[in-house]
Structure formats: structure tokens, C-alpha cells
Short mmCIF file of N, CA, C and O and ligand atoms in Angstrom, two decimals:
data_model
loop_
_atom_site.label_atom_id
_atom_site.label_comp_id
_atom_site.label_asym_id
_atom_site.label_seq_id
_atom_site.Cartn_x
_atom_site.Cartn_y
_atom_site.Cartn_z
N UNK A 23 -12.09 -15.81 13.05
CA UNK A 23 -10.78 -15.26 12.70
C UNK A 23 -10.96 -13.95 11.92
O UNK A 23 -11.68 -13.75 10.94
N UNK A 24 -10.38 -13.34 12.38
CA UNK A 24 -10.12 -11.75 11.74
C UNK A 24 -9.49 -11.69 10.62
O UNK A 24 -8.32 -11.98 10.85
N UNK A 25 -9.68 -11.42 9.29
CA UNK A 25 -8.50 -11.35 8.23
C UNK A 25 -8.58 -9.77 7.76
O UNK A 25 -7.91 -9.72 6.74
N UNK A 26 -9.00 -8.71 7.99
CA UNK A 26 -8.98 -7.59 8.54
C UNK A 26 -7.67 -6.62 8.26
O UNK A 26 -7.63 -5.64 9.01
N UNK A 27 -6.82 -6.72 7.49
CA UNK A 27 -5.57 -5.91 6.91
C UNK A 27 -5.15 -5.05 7.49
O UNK A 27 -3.94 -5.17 7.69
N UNK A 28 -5.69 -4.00 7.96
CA UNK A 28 -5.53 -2.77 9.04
C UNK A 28 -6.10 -3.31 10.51
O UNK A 28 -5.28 -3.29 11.43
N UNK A 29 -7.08 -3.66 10.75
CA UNK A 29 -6.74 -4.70 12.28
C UNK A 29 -5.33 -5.11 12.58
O UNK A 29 -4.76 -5.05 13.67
N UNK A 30 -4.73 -5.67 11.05
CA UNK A 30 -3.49 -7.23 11.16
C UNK A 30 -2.30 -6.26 11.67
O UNK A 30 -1.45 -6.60 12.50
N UNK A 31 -2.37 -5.10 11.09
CA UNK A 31 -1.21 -3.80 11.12
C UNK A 31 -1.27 -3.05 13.00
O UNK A 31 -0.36 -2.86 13.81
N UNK A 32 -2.54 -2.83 13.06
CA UNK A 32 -2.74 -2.04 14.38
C UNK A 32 -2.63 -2.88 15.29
O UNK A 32 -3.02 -2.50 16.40
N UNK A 33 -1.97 -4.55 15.15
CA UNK A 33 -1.83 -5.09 16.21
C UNK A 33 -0.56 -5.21 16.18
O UNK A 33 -0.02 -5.19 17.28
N UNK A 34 0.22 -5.35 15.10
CA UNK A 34 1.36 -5.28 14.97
C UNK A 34 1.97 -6.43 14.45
O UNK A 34 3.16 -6.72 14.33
N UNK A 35 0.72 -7.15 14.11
CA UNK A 35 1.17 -8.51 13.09
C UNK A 35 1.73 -8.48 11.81
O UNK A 35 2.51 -9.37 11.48
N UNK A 36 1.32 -7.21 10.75
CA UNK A 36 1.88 -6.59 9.93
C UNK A 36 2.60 -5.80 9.88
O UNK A 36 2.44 -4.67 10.36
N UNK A 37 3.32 -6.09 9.45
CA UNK A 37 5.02 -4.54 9.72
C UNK A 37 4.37 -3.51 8.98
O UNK A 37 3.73 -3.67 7.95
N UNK A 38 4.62 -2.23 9.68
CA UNK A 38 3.99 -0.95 9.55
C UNK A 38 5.34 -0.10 9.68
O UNK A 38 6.42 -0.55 10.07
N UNK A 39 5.06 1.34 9.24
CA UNK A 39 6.14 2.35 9.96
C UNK A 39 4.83 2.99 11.12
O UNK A 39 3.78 3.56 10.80
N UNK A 40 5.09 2.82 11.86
CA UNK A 40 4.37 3.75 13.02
C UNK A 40 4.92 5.28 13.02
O UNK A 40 6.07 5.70 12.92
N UNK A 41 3.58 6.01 13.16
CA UNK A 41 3.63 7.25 13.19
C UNK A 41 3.19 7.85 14.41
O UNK A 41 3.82 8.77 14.93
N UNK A 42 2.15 7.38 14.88
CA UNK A 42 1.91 7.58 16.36
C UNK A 42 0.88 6.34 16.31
O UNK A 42 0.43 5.67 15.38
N UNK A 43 0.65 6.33 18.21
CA UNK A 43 -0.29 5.25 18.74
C UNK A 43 -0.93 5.68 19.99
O UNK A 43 -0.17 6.09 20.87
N UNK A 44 -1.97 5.66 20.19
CA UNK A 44 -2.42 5.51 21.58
C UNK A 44 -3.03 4.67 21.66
O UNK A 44 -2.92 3.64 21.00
N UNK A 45 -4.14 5.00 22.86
CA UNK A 45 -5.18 3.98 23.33
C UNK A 45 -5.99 3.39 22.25
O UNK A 45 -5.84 2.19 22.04
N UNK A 46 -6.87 4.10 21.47
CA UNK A 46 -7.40 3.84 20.53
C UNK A 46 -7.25 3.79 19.11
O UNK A 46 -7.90 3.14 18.29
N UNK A 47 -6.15 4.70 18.93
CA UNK A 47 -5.78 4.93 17.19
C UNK A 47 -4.25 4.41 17.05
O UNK A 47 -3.50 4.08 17.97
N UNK A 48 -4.08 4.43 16.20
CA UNK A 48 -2.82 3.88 15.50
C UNK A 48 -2.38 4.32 13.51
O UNK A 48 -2.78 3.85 12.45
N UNK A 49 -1.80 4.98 13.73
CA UNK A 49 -0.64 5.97 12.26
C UNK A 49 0.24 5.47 11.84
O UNK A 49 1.10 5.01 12.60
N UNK A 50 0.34 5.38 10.71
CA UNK A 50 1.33 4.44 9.96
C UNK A 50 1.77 5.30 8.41
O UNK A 50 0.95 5.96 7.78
N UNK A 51 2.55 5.19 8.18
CA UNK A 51 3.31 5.85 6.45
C UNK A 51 2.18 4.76 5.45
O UNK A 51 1.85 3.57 5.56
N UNK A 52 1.89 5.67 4.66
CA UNK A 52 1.13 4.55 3.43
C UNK A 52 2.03 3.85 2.90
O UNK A 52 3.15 4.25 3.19
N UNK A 53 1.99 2.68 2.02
CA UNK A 53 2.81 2.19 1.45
C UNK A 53 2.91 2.65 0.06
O UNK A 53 3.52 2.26 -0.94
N UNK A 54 2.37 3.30 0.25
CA UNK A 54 2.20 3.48 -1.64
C UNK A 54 1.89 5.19 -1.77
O UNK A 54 0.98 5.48 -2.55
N UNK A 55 2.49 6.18 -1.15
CA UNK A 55 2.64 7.41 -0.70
C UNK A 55 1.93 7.90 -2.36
O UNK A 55 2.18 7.47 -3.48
N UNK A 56 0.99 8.92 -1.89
CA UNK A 56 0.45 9.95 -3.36
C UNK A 56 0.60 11.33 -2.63
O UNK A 56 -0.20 12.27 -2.59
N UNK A 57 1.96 11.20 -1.99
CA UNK A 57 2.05 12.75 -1.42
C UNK A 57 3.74 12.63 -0.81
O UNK A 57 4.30 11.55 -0.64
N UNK A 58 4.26 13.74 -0.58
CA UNK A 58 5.66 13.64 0.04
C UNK A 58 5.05 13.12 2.11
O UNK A 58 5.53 12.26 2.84
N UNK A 59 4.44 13.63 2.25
CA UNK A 59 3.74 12.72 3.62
C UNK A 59 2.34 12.65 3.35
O UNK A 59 1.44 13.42 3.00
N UNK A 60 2.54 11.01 3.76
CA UNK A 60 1.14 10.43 3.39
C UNK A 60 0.57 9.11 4.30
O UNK A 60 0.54 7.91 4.01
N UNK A 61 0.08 9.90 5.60
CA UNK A 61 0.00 8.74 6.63
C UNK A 61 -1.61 8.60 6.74
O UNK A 61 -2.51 9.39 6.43
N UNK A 62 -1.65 7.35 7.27
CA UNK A 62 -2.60 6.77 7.64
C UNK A 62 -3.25 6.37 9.03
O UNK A 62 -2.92 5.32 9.59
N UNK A 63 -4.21 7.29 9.61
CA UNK A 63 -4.66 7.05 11.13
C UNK A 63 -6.15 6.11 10.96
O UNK A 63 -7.01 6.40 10.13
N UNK A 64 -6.21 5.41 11.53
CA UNK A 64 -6.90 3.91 11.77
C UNK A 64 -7.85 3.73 13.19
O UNK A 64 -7.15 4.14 14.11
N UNK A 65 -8.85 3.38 13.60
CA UNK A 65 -9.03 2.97 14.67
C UNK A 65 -8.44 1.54 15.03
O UNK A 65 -8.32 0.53 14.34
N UNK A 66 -8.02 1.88 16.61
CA UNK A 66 -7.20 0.45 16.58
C UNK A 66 -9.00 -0.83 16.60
O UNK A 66 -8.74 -2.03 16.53
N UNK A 67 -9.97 -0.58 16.65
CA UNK A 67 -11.10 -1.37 16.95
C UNK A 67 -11.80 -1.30 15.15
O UNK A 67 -12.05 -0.41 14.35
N UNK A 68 -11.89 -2.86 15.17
CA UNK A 68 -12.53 -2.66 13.54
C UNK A 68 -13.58 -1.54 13.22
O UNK A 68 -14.48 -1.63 14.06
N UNK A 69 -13.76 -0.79 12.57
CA UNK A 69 -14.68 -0.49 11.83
C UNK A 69 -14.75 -0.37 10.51
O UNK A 69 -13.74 -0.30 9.81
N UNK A 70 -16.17 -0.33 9.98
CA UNK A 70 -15.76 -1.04 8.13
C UNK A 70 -15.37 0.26 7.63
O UNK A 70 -14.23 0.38 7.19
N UNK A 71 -16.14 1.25 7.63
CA UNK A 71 -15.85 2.66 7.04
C UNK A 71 -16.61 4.08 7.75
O UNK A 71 -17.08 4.07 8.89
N UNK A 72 -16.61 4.73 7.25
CA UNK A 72 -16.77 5.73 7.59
C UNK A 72 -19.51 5.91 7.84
O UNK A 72 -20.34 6.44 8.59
N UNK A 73 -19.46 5.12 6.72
CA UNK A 73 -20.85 4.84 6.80
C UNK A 73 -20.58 3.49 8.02
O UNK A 73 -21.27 2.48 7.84
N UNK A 74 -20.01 3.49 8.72
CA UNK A 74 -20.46 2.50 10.31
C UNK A 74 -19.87 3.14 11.39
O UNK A 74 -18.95 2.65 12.03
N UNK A 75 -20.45 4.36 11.63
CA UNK A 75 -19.78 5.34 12.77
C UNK A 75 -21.06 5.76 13.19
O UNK A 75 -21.72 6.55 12.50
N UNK A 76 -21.57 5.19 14.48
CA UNK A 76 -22.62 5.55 15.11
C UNK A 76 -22.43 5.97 16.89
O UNK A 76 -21.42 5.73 17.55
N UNK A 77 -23.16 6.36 17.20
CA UNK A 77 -22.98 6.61 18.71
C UNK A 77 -22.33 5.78 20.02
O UNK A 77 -22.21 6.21 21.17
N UNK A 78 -21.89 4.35 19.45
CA UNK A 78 -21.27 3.66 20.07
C UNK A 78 -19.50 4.28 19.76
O UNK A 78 -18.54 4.59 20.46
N UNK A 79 -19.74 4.25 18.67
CA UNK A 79 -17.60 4.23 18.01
C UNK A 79 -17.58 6.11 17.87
O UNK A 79 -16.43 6.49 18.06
N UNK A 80 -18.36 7.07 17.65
CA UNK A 80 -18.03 7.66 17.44
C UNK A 80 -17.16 8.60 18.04
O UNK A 80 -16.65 9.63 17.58
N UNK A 81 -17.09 8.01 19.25
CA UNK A 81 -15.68 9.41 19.86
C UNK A 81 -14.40 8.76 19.41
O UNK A 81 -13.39 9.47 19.40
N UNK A 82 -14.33 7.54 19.06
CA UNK A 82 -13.17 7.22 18.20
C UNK A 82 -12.77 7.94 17.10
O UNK A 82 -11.68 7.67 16.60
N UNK A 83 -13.56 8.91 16.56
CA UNK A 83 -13.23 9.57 15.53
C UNK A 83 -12.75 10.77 16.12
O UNK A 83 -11.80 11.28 15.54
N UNK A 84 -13.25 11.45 17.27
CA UNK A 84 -12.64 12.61 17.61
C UNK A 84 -11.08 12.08 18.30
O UNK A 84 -10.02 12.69 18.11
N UNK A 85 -11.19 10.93 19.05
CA UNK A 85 -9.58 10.25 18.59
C UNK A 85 -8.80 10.62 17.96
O UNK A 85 -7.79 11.30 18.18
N UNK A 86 -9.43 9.95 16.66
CA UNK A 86 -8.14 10.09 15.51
C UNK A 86 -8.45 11.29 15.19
O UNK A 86 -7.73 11.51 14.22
N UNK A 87 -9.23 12.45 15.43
CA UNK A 87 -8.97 13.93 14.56
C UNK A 87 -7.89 14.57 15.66
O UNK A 87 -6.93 15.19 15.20
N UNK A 88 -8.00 14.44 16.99
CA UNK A 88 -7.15 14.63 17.92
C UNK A 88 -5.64 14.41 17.58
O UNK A 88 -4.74 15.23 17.38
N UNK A 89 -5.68 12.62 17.60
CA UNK A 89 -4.19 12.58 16.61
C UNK A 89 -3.66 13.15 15.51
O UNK A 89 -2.48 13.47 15.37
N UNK A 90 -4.63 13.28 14.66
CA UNK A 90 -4.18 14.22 13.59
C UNK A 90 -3.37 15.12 13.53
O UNK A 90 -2.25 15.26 13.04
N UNK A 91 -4.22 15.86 14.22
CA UNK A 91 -3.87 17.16 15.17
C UNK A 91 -2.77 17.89 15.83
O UNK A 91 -2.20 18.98 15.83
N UNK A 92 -2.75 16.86 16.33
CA UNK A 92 -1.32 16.48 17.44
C UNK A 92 0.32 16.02 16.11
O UNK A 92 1.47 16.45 16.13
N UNK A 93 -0.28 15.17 15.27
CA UNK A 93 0.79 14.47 14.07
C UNK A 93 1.49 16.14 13.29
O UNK A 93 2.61 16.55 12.97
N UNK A 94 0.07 16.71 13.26
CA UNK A 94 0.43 17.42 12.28
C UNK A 94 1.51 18.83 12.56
O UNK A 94 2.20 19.50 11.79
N UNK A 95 1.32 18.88 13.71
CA UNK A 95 2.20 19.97 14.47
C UNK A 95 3.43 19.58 14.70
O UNK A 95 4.47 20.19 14.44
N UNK A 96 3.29 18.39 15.26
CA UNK A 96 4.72 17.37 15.61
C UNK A 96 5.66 17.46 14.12
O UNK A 96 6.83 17.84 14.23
N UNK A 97 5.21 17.17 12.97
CA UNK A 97 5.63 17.51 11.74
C UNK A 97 6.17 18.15 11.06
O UNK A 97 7.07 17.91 10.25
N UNK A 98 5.52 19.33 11.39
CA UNK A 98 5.53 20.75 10.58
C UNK A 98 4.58 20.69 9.55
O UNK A 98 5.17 20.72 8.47
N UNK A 99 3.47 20.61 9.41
CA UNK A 99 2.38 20.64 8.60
C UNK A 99 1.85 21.82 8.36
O UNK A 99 0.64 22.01 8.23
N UNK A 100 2.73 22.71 8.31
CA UNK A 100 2.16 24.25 8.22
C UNK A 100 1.26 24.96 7.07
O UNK A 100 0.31 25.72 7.20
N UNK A 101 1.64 24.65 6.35
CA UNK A 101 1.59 24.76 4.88
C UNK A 101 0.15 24.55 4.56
O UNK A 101 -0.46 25.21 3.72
N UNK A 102 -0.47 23.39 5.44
CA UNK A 102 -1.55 22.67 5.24
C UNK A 102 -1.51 21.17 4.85
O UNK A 102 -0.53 20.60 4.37
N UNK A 103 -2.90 20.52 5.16
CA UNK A 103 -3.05 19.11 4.18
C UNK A 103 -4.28 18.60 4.65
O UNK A 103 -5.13 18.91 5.48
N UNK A 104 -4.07 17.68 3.82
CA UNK A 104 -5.70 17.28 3.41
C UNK A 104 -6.14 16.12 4.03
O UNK A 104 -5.31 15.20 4.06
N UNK A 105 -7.35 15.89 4.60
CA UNK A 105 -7.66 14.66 4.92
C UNK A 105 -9.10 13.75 4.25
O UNK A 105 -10.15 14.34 4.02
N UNK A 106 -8.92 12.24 4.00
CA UNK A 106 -9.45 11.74 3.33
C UNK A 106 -10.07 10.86 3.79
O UNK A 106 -9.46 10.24 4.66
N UNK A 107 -11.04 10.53 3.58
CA UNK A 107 -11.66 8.87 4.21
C UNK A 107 -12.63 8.56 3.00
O UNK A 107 -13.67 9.15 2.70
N UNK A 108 -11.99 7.45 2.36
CA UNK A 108 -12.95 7.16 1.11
C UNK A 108 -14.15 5.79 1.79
O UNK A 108 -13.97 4.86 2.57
N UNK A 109 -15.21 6.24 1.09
CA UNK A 109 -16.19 5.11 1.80
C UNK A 109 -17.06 4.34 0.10
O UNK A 109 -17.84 4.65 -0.80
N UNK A 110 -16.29 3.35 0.54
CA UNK A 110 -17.18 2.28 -0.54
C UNK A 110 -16.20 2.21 -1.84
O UNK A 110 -15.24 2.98 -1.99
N UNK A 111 -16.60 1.08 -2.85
CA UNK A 111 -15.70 1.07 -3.85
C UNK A 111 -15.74 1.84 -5.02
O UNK A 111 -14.84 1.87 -5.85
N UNK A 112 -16.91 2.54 -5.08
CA UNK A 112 -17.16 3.91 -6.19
C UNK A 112 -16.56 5.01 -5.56
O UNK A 112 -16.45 5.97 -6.32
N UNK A 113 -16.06 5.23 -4.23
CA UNK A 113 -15.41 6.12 -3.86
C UNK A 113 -13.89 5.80 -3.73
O UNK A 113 -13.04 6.52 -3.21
N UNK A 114 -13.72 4.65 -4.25
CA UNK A 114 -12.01 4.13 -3.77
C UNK A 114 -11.34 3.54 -2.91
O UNK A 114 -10.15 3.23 -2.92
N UNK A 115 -12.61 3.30 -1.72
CA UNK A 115 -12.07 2.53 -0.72
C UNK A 115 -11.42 1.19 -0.69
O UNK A 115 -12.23 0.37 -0.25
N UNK A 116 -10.23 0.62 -1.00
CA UNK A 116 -9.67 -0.87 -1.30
C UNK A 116 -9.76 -1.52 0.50
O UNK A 116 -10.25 -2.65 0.56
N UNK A 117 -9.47 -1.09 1.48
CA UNK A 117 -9.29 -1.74 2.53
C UNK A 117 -10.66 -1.36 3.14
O UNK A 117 -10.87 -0.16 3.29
N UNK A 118 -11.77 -2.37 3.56
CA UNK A 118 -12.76 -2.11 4.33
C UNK A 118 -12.61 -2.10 5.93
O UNK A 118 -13.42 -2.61 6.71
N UNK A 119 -11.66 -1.56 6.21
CA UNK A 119 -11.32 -0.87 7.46
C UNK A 119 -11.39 0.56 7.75
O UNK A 119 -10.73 1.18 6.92
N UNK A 120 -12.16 1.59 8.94
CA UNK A 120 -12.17 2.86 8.55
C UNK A 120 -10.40 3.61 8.52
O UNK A 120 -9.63 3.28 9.43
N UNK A 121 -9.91 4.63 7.37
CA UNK A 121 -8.99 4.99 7.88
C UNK A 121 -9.10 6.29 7.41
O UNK A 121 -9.89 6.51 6.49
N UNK A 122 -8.52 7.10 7.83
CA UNK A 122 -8.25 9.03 7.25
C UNK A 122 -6.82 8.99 6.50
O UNK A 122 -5.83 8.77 7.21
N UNK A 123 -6.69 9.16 5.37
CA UNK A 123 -5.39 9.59 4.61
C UNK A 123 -5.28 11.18 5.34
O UNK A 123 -6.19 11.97 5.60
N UNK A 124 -3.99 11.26 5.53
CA UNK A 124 -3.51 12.30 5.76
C UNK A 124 -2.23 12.70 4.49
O UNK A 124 -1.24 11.96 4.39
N UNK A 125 -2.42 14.06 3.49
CA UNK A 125 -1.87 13.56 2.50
C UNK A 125 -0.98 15.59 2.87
O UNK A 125 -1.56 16.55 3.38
N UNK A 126 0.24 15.53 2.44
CA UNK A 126 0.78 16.66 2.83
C UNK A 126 2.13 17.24 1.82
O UNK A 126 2.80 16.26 1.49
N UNK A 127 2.52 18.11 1.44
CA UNK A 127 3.97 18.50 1.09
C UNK A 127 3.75 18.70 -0.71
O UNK A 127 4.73 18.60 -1.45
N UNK A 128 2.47 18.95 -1.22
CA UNK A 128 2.02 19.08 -2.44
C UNK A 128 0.90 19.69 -2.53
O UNK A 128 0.03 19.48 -1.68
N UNK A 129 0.66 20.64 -3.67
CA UNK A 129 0.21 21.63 -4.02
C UNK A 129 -1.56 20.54 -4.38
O UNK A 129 -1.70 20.06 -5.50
N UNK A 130 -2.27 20.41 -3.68
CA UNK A 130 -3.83 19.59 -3.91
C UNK A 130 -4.68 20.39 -4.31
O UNK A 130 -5.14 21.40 -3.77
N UNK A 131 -4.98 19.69 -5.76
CA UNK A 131 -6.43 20.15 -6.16
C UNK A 131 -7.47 19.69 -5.80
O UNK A 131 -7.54 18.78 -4.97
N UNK A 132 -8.77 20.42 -6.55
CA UNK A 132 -10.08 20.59 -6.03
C UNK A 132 -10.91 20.68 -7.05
O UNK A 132 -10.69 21.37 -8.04
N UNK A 133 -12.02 19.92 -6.86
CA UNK A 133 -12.15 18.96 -6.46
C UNK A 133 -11.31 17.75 -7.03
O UNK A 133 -10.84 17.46 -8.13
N UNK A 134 -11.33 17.23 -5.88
CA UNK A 134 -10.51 16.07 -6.48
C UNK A 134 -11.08 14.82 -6.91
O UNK A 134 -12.14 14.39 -6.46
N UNK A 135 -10.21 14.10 -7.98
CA UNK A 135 -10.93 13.39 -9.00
C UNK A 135 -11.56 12.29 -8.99
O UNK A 135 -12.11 11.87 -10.01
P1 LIG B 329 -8.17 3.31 0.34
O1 LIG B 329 -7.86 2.99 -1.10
O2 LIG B 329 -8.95 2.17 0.97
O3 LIG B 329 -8.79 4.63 0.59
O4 LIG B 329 -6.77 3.38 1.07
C1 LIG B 329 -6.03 2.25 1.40
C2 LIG B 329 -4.60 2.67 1.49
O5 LIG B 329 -3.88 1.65 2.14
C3 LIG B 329 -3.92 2.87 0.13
O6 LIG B 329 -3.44 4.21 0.02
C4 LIG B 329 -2.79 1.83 0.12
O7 LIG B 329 -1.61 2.32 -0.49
C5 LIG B 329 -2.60 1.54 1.59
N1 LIG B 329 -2.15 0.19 1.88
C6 LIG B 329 -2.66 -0.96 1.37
N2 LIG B 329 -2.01 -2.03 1.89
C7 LIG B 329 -1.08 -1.53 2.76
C8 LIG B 329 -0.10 -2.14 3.60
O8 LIG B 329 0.04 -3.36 3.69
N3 LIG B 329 0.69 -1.30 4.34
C9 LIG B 329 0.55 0.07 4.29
N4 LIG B 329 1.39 0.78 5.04
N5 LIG B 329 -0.36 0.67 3.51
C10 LIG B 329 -1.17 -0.12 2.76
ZN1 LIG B 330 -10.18 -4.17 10.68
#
């Protein structure tokens, strides 16, 4: 059994706001926004983080930079924004699922803390 939090969401067992979806990725609003837009792109296929991206999963990542991509125009993301993938718990990662914060509509410092 999968107990997997972002798996539970990208299947649609967990109520999400969907932001976009395809074949492989799946975007959702954070719940807990640290930005005026602050979404979250996911592989829809587990991976733990960003240190388990090897030559098998890795075009899943040009995936989700694709979606990004695509989100951010659809938007109006002009301005700019930032993207995040925290790996491990000294870096902040709470969900061991890989995901990219997409954080937008606020003035971001550097380095950040
Ligand atoms: P991390 O801390 O692992 O880099 O990011 C996890 C993110 O997931 C956090 O920004 C947190 O607010 C968000 N999050 C945690 N649980 C849920 C949930 O059930 N639904 C949504 N939409 N976001 C969640
Ligand atoms: Zn998962």
C-alpha cells in the first residue's frame, strides 16, 4: 500500500486545486501559499526527491520543466518566479515525494534562508 501524500493527490484521492495535468505531471495550488501564486508540479510516478532522479525517471523532469513553462505563460508570469525543489529534511523537504514549488507575485530574496 502506498501512503505517499502527493501520489494520494496526483491520483485524485486527495482533493487538490489542479493547475494543469498531463501524461506524466500533475500541478496543484499549495495549501499553505508563501507567495501570491504558489503551485506545485509533481511527477504523477513516485519519486522520493530530487537526489532519486537517474536515467530511468529523468525525462520526467524535463516534463515538469516543460509544464512549468507552459503554466507560467498561461498565467502571466512575466515579472518572473522562482523555482524550488527542497531535498531532505535539513533542506525542508516535509513531503518525501519529488515536487518543484513554483513561487510568484513577490519581490524574492537571495539567498534564500
Ligand atoms: P516541502 O516542504 O516538502 O518542500 O513542500 C511541501 C509543500 O506541500 C508545502 O509547501 C506544503 O504547504 C504543501 N502541502 C502539504 N500538504 C498538502 C496538501 O495536503 N495539499 C496541498 N495542496 N499542499 C500540501
Ligand atoms: Zn509519492
Amino acid at each position: 500500500m502506498n501512503d505517499c501524500l502527493f501520489c494520494k493527490i496526483a491520483a485524485g484521492e486527495i482533493p487538490s486545486t489542479k493547475v494543469y495535468e498531463d501524461e506524466y505531471v500533475y500541478a496543484f495550488n499549495d495549501i499553505d501559499p508563501k507567495a501570491p501564486t504558489h503551485i506545485l508540479f509533481i511527477p504523477k510516478q513516485h519519486i522520493q526527491s530530487a537526489a532519486h532522479i537517474d536515467g530511468d525517471n529523468s525525462f520526467i523532469v524535463s516534463k515538469i520543466f516543460e509544464a512549468i513553462s507552459k503554466v507560467a505563460k498561461d498565467l502571466g508570469l512575466d515579472d518572473g518566479f522562482r523555482v524550488v525543489s527542497n531535498v531532505g529534511e535539513s533542506a525542508g523537504q516535509t513531503v518525501p515525494h519529488l515536487h518543484f514549488h513554483v513561487l510568484s507575485g513577490r519581490d524574492m530574496t537571495w539567498p534564500p534562508g
